[in-house]
Structures are given as structure tokens and as C-alpha cells.
Short mmCIF file of N, CA and C in Angstrom, two decimals:
data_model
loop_
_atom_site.label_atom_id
_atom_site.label_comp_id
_atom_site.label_asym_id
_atom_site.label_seq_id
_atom_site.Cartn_x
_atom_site.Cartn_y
_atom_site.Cartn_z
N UNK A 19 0.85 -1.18 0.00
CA UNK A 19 0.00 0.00 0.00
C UNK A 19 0.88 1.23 0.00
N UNK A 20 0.43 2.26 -0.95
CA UNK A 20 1.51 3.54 -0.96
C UNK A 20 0.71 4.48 0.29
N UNK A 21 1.38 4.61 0.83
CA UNK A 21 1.14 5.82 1.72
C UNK A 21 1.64 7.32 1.32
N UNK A 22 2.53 7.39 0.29
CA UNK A 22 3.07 8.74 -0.20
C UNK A 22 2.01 9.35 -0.84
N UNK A 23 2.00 10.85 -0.16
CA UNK A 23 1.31 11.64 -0.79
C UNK A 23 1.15 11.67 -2.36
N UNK A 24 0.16 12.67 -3.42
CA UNK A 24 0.23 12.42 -4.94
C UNK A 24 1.71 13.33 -4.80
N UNK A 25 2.20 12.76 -6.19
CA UNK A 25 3.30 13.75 -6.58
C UNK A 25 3.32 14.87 -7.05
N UNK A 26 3.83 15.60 -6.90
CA UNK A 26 3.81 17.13 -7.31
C UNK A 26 4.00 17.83 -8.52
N UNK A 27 3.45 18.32 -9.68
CA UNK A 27 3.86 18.28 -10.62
C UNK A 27 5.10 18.55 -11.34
N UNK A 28 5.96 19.04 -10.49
CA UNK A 28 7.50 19.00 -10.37
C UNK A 28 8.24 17.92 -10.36
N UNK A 29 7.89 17.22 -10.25
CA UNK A 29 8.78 15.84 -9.58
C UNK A 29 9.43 15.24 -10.98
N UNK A 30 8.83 14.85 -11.94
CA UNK A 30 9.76 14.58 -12.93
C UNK A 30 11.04 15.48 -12.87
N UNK A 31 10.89 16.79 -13.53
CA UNK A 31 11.93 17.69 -13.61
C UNK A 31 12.95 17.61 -12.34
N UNK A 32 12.50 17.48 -11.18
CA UNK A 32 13.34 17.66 -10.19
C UNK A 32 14.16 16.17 -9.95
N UNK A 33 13.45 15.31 -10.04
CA UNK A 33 14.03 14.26 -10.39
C UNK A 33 15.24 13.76 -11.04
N UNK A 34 14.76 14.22 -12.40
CA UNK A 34 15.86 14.53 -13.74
C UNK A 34 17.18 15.14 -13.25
N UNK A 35 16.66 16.47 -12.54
CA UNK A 35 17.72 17.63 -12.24
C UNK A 35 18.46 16.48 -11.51
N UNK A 36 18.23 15.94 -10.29
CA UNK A 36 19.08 15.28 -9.07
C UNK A 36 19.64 13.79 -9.78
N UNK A 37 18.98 13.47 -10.99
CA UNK A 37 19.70 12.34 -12.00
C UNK A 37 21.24 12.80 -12.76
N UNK A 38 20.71 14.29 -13.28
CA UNK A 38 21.79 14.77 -13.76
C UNK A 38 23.02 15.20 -12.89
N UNK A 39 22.73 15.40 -11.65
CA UNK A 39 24.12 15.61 -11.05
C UNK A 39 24.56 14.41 -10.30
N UNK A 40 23.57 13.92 -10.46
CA UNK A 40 24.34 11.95 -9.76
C UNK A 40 25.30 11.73 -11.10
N UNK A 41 24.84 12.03 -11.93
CA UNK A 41 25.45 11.24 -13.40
C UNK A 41 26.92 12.00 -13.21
N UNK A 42 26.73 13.40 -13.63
CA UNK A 42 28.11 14.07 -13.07
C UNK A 42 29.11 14.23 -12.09
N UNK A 43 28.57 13.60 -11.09
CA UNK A 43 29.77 13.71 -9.71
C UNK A 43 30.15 11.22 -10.67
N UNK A 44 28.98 10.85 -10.45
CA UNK A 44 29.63 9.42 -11.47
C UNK A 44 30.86 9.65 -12.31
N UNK A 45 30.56 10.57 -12.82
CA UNK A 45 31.72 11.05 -14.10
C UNK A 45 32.87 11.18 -13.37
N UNK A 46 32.82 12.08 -12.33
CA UNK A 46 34.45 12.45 -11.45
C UNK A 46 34.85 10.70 -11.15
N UNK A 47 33.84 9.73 -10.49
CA UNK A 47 34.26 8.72 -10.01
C UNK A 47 35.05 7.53 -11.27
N UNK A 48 34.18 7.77 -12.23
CA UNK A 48 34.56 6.99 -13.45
C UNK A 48 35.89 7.12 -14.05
N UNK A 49 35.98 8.66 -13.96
CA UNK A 49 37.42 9.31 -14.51
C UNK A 49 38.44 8.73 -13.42
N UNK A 50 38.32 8.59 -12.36
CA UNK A 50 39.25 8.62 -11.18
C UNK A 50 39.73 7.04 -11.51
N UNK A 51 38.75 5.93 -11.43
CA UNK A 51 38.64 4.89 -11.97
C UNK A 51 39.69 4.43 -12.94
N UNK A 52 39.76 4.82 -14.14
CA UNK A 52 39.82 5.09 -15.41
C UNK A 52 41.88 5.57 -15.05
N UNK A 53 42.21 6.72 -14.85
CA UNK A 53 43.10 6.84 -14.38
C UNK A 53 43.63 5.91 -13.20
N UNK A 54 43.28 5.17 -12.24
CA UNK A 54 44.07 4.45 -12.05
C UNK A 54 44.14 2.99 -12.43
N UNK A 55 43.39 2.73 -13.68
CA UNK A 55 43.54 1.47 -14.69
C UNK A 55 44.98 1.67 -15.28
N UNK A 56 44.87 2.65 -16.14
CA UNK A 56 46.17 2.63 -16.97
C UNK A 56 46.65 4.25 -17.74
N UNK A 57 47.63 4.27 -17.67
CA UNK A 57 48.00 5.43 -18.14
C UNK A 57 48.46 5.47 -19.66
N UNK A 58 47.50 4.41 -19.96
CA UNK A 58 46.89 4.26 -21.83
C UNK A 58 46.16 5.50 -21.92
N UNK A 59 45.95 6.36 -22.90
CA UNK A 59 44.70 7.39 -22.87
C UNK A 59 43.60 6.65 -23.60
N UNK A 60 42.99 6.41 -23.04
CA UNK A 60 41.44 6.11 -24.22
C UNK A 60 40.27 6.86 -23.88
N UNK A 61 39.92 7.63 -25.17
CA UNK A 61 38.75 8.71 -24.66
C UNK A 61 37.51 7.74 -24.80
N UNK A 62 36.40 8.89 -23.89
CA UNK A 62 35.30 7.95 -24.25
C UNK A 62 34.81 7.55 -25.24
N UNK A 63 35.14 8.03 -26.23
CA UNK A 63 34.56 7.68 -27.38
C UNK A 63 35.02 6.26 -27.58
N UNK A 64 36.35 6.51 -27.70
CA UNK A 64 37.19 4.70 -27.70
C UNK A 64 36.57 3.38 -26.36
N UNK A 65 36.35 4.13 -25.41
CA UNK A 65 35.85 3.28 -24.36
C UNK A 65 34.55 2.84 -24.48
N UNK A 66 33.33 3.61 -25.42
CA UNK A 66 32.27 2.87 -25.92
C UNK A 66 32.49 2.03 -27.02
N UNK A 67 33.66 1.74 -28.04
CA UNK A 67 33.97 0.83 -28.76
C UNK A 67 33.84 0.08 -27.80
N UNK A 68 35.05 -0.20 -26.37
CA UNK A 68 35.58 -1.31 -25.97
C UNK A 68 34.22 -2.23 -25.39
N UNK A 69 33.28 -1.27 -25.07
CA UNK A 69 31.97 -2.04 -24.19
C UNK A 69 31.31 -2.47 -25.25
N UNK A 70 31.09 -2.07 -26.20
CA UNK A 70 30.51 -2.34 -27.54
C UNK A 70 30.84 -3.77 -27.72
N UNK A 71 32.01 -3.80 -28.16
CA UNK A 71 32.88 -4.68 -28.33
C UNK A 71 32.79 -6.11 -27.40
N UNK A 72 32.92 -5.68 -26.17
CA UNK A 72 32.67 -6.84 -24.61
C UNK A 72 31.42 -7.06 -25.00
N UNK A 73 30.44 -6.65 -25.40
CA UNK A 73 28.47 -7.02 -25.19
C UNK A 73 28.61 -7.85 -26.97
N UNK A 74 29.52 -7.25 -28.01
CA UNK A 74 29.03 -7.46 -29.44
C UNK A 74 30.22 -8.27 -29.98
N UNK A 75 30.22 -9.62 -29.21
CA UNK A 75 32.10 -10.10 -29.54
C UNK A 75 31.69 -10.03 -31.26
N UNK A 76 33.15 -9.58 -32.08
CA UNK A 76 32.92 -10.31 -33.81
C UNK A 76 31.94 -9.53 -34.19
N UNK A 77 31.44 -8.12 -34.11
CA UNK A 77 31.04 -7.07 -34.66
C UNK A 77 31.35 -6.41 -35.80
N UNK A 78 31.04 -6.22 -37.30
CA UNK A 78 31.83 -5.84 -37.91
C UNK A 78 31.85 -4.41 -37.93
N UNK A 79 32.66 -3.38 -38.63
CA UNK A 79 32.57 -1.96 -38.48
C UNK A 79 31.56 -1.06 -38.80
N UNK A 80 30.56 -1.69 -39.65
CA UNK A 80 29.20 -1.30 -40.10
C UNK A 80 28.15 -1.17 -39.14
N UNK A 81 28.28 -2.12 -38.95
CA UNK A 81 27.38 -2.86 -37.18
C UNK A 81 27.79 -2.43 -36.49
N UNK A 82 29.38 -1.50 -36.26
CA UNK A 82 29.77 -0.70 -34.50
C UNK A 82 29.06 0.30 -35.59
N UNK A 83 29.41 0.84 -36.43
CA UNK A 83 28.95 2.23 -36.61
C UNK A 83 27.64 2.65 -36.24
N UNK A 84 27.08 1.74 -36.74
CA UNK A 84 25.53 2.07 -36.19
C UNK A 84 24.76 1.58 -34.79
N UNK A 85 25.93 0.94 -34.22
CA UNK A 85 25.48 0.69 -32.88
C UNK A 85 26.21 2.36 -31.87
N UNK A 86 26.95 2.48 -32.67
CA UNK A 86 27.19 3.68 -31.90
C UNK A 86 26.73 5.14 -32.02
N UNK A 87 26.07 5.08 -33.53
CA UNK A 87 25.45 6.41 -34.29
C UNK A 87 26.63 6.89 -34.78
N UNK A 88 27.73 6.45 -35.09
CA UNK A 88 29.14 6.93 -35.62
C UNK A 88 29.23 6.68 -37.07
N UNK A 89 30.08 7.86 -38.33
CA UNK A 89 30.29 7.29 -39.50
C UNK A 89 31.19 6.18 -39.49
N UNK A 90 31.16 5.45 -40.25
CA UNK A 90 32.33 4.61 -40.73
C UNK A 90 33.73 5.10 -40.45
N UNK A 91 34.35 6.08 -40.94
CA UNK A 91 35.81 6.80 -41.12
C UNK A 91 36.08 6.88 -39.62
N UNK A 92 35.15 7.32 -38.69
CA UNK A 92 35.37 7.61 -37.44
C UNK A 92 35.79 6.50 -36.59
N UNK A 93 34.83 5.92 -37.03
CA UNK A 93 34.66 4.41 -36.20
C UNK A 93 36.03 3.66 -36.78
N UNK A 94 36.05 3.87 -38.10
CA UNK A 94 37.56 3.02 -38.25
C UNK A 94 38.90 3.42 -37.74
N UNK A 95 38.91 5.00 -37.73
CA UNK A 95 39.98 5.74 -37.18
C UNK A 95 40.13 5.10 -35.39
N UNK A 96 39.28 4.96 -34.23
CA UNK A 96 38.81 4.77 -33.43
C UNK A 96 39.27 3.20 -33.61
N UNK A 97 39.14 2.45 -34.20
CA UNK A 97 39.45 1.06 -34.14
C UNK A 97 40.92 0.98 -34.31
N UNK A 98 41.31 1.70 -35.49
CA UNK A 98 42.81 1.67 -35.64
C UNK A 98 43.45 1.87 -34.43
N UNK A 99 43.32 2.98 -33.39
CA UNK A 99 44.03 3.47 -32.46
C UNK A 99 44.04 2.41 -31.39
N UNK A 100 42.74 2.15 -31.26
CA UNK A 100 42.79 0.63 -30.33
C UNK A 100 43.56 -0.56 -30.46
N UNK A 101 43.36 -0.33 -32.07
CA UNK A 101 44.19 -1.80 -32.00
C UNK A 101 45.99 -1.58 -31.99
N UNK A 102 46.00 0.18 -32.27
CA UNK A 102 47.53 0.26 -31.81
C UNK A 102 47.76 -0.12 -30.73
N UNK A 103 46.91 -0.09 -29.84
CA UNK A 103 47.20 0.01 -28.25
C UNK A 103 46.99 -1.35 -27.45
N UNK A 104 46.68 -2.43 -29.01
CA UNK A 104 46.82 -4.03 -28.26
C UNK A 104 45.16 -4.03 -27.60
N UNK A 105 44.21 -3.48 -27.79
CA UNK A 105 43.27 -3.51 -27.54
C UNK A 105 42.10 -4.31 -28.38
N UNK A 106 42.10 -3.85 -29.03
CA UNK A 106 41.27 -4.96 -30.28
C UNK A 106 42.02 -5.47 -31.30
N UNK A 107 41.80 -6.41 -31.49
CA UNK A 107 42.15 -6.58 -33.30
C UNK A 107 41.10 -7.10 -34.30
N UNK A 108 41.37 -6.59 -35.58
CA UNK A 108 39.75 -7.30 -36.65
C UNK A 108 40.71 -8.53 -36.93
N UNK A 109 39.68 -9.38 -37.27
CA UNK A 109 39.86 -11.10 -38.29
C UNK A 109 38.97 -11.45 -39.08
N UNK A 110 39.37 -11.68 -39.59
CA UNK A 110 38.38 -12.01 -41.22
C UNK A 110 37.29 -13.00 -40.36
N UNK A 111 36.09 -12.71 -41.40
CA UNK A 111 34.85 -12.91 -40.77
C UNK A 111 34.42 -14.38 -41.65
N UNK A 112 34.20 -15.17 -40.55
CA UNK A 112 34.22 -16.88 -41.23
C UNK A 112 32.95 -16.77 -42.45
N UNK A 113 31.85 -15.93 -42.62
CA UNK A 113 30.91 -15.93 -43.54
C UNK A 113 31.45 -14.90 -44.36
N UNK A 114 31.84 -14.34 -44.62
CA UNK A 114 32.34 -13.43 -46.14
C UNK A 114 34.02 -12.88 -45.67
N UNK A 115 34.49 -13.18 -46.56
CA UNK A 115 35.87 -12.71 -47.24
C UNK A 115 36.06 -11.70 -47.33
N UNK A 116 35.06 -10.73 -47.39
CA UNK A 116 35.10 -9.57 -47.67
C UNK A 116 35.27 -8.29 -46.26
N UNK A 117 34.38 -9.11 -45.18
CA UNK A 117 34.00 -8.62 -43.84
C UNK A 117 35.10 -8.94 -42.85
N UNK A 118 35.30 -8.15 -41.95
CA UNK A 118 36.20 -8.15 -40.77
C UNK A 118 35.34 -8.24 -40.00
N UNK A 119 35.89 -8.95 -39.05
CA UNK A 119 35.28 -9.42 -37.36
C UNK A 119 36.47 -8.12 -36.43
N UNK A 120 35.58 -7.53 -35.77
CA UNK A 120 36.08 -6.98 -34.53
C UNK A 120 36.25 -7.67 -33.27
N UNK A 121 37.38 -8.22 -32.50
CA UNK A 121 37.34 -8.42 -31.12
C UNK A 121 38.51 -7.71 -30.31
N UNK A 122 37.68 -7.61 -29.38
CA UNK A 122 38.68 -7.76 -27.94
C UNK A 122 40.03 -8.20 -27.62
N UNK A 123 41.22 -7.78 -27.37
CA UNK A 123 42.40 -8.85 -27.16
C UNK A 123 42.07 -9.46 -25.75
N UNK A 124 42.73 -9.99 -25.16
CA UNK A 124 43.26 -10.51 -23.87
C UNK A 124 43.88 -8.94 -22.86
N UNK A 125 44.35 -8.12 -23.71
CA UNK A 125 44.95 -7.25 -23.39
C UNK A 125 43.70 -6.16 -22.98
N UNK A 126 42.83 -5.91 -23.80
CA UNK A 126 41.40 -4.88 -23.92
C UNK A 126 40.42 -5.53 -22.83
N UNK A 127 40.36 -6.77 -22.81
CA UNK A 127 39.36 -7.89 -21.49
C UNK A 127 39.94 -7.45 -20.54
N UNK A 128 41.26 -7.19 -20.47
CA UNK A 128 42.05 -6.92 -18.70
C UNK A 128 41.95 -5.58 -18.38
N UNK A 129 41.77 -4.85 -20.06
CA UNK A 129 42.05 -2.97 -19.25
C UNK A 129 40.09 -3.17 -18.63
N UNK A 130 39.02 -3.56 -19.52
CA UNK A 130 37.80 -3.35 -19.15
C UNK A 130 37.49 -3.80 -17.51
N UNK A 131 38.15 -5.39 -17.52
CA UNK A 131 38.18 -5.66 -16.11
C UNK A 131 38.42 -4.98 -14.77
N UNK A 132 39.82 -4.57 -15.27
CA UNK A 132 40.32 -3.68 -13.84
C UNK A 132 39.53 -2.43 -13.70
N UNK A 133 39.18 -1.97 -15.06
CA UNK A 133 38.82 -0.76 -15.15
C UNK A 133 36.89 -0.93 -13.76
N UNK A 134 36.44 -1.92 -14.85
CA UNK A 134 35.66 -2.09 -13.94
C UNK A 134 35.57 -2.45 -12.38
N UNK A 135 36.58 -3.14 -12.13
CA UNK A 135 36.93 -3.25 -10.46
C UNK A 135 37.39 -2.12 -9.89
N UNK A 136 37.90 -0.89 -10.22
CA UNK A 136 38.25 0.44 -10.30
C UNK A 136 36.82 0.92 -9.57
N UNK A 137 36.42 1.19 -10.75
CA UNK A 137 34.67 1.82 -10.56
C UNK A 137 34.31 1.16 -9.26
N UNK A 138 33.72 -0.18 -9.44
CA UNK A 138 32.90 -0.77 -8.46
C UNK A 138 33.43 -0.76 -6.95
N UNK A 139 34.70 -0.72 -6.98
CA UNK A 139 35.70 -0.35 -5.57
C UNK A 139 35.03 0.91 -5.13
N UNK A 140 35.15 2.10 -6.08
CA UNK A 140 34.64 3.28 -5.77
C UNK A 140 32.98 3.65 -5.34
N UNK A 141 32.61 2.79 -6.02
CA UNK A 141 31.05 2.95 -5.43
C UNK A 141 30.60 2.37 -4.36
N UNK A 142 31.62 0.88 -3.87
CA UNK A 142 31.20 0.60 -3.16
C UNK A 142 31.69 1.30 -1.70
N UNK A 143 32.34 2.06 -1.77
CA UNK A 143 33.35 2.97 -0.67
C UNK A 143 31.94 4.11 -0.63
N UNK A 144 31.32 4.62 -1.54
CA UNK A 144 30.22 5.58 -1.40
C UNK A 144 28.81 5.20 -0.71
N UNK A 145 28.85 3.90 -1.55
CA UNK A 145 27.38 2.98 -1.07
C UNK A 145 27.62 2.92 0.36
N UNK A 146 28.70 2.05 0.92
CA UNK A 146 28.65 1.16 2.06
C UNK A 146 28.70 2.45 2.80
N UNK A 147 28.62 3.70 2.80
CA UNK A 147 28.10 4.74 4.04
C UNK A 147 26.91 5.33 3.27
N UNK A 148 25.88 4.37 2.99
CA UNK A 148 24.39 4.80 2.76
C UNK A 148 24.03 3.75 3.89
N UNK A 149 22.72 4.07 4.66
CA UNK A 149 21.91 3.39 5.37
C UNK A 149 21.54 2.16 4.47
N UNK A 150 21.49 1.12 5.22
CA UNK A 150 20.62 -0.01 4.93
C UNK A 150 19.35 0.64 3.53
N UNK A 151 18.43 1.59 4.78
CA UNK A 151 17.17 1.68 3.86
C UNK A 151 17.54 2.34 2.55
N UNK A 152 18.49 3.51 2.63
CA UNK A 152 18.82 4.63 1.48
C UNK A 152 19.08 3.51 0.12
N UNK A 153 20.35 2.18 0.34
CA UNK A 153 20.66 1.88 -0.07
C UNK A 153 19.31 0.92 -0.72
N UNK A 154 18.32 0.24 -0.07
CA UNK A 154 17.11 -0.68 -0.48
C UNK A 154 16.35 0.60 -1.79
N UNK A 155 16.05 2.21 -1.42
CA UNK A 155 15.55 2.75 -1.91
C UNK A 155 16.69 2.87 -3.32
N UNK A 156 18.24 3.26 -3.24
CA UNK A 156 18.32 3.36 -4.62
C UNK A 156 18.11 1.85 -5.59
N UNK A 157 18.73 0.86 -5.31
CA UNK A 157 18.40 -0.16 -5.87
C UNK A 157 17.07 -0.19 -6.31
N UNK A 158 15.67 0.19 -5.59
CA UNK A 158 14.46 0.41 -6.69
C UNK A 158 14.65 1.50 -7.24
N UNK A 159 15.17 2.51 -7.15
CA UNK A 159 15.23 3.66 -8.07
C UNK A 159 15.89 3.12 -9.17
N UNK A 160 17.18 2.40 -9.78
CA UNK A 160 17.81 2.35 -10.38
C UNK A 160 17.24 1.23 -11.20
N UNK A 161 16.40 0.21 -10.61
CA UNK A 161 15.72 -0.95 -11.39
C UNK A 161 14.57 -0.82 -12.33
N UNK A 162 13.65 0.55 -11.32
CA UNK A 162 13.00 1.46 -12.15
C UNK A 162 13.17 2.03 -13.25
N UNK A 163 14.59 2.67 -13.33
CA UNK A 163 15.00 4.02 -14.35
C UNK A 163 15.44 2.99 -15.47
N UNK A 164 15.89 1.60 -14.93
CA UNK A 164 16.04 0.33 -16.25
C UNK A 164 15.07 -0.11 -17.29
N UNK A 165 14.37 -0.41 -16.00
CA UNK A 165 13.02 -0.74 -16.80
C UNK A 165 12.31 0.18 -17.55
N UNK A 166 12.31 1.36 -16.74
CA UNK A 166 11.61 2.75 -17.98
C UNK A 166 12.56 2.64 -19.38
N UNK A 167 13.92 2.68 -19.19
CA UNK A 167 15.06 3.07 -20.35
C UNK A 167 14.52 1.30 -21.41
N UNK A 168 14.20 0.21 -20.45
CA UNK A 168 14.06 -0.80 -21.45
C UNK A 168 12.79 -0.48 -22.24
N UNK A 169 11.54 -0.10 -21.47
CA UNK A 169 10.77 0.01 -22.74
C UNK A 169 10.42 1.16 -23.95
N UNK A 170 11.61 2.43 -23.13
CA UNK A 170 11.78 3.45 -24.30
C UNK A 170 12.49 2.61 -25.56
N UNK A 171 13.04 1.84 -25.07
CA UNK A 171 13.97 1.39 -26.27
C UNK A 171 13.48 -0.25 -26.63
N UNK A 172 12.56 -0.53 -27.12
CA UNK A 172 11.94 -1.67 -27.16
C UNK A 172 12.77 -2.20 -28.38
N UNK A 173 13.12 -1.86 -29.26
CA UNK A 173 13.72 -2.36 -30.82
C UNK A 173 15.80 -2.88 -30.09
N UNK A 174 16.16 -1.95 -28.74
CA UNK A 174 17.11 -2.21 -28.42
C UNK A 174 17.62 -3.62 -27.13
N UNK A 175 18.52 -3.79 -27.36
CA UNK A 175 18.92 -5.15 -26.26
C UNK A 175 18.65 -4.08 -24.69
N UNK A 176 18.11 -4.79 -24.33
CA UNK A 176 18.09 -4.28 -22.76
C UNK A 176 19.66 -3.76 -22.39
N UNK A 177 18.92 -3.11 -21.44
CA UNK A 177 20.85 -2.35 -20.79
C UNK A 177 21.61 -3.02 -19.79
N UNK A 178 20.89 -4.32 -19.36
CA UNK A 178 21.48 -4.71 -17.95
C UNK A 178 22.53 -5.27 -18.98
N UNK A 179 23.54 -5.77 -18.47
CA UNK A 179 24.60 -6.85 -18.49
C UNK A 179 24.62 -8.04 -17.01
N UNK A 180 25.07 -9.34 -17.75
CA UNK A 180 25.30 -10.23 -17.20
C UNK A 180 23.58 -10.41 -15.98
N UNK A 181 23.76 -10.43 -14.78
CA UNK A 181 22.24 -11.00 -14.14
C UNK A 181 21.28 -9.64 -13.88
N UNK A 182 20.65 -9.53 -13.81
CA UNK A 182 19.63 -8.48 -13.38
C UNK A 182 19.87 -8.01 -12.56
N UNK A 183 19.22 -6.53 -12.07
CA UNK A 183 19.33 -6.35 -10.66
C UNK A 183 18.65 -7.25 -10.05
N UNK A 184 19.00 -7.06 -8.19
CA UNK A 184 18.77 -7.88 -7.38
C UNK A 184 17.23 -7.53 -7.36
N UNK A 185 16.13 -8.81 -7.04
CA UNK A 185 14.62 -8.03 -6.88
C UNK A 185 14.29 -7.04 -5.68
N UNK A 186 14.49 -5.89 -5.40
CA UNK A 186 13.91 -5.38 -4.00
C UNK A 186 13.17 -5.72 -3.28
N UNK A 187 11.87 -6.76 -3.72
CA UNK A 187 11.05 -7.05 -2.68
C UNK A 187 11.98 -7.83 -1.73
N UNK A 188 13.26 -8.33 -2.72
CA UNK A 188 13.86 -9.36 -1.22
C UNK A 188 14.94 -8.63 -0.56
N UNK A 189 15.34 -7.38 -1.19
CA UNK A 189 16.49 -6.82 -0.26
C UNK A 189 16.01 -6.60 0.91
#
């Protein structure tokens, strides 16, 4: 049973507003992250290849381009630099001769890894001084804002990776 008052007709917007500066102080944490992975430079632009890449193993450059909204030239320039950096490499694509397969090295799996243990170190140093409840409330906030983003994007793969969030009714 909701006991919360109706919402106010503000509440989207204000909402949004307090989304947008979670997202931005994220950004300081991500960057911080990010710098102590490796003192490789990869801008974001290159770092949505690499996730691209981790979710789309054997992608060809047509298929990142438009998974990313990027031209071709860009996206290839962007691949080249990666793969200077031992990060990806293309391989001919077992159904046409003509097509390159994009993957991941061993080398690009380890920067994403750490990179990600980076991050998640950091959040969890922020989380673990939220209350029990604060912490039950963002987890439905955030399962929410999924599920809204999944059915704006119904033609797209859902956004989770790997298991779902946890269900809140059982946190």
C-alpha cells in the first residue's frame, strides 16, 4: 500500500535535475577509476567501442557504426588506435571474405576488467556509508529508471549486463 502523498507536478523535472548531477559527480568517479587502470589514454569515445565490443564479440565496423550512431571513417579511425594500443584486433569474418570481425584482445578484457573493479571499488566505498534503507531505496530507483530506459527502447537489447538487478522485494 503507498502511503506517499500524490506527486507534485514537479517531480519529474526535479528528479531529472538530481539524476543529472548523480550522473556528473559518477563522471568524477569513473574518470578517477579510469586513471588508475592505466595510463593508456582512451577517450570515451574509444571506451564505448571497448563495451561495444565486450556485449558485441565479432562485430563488424558497419554494425559498431551504427550501434554507436558513428560514421564509418570515425569508427575506423577509433578502431585503428585501439588496436595500436593491443586492444582490439579485426579477423576475417568466417561468412564473407570480404567482412572483418572486430574483437577484444586478452589485453582490452584486462584494461575493461580492472577498469571495472576500479569503478565498483569506488562505489562501493560511497554505497557502504548509505543506510541499509537509502541503499534498499536506490536499488528500486535504479531498477525502475532500467526498466523505464528498457521500454523506451523496445527495438534495443536491454541495458542490464550479465544478471539483473537484485529483486527489492527481497532486499
Amino acid at each position: 500500500m503507498d502511503t506517499n502523498p500524490a506527486p507534485s507536478p514537479r517531480e519529474p523535472q526535479e528528479t531529472a535535475q538530481a539524476a543529472r548531477e548523480l550522473i556528473e559527480l559518477l563522471e568524477v568517479l569513473w574518470e578517477r577509476g579510469r586513471d588508475m587502470v592505466s595510463s593508456t589514454p582512451v577517450s570515451a569515445s574509444q571506451l564505448r567501442v571497448l563495451y561495444s565490443l565486450d556485449r558485441e564479440e565479432g562485430i563488424n565496423l558497419r554494425s559498431l557504426g551504427e550501434l554507436l550512431g558513428s560514421a564509418p571513417p570515425s569508427v575506423s579511425r577509433m578502431c585503428d588506435r585501439l588496436e595500436a594500443l593491443g586492444f582490439v584486433q579485426r579477423l576475417p569474418s568466417p561468412v564473407s571474405r570480404r567482412q572483418l570481425e572486430l574483437h577484444l584482445t586478452v589485453r582490452g578484457k584486462a584494461y575493461l576488467r580492472d577498469l571495472r573493479v576500479q569503478r565498483e571499488e569506488a562505489l562501493l566505498t560511497v554505497i557502504s556509508g548509505m543506510s541499509p534503507t537509502s541503499r534498499k531505496a536506490l536499488l528500486r530507483g535504479l531498477t525502475g529508471f532500467q526498466d523505464a530506459l528498457d521500454k523506451e527502447r523496445p527495438s534495443a537489447p536491454p541495458v542490464r549486463r550479465g544478471a539483473p538487478l537484485k529483486d527489492v522485494r527481497s532486499a
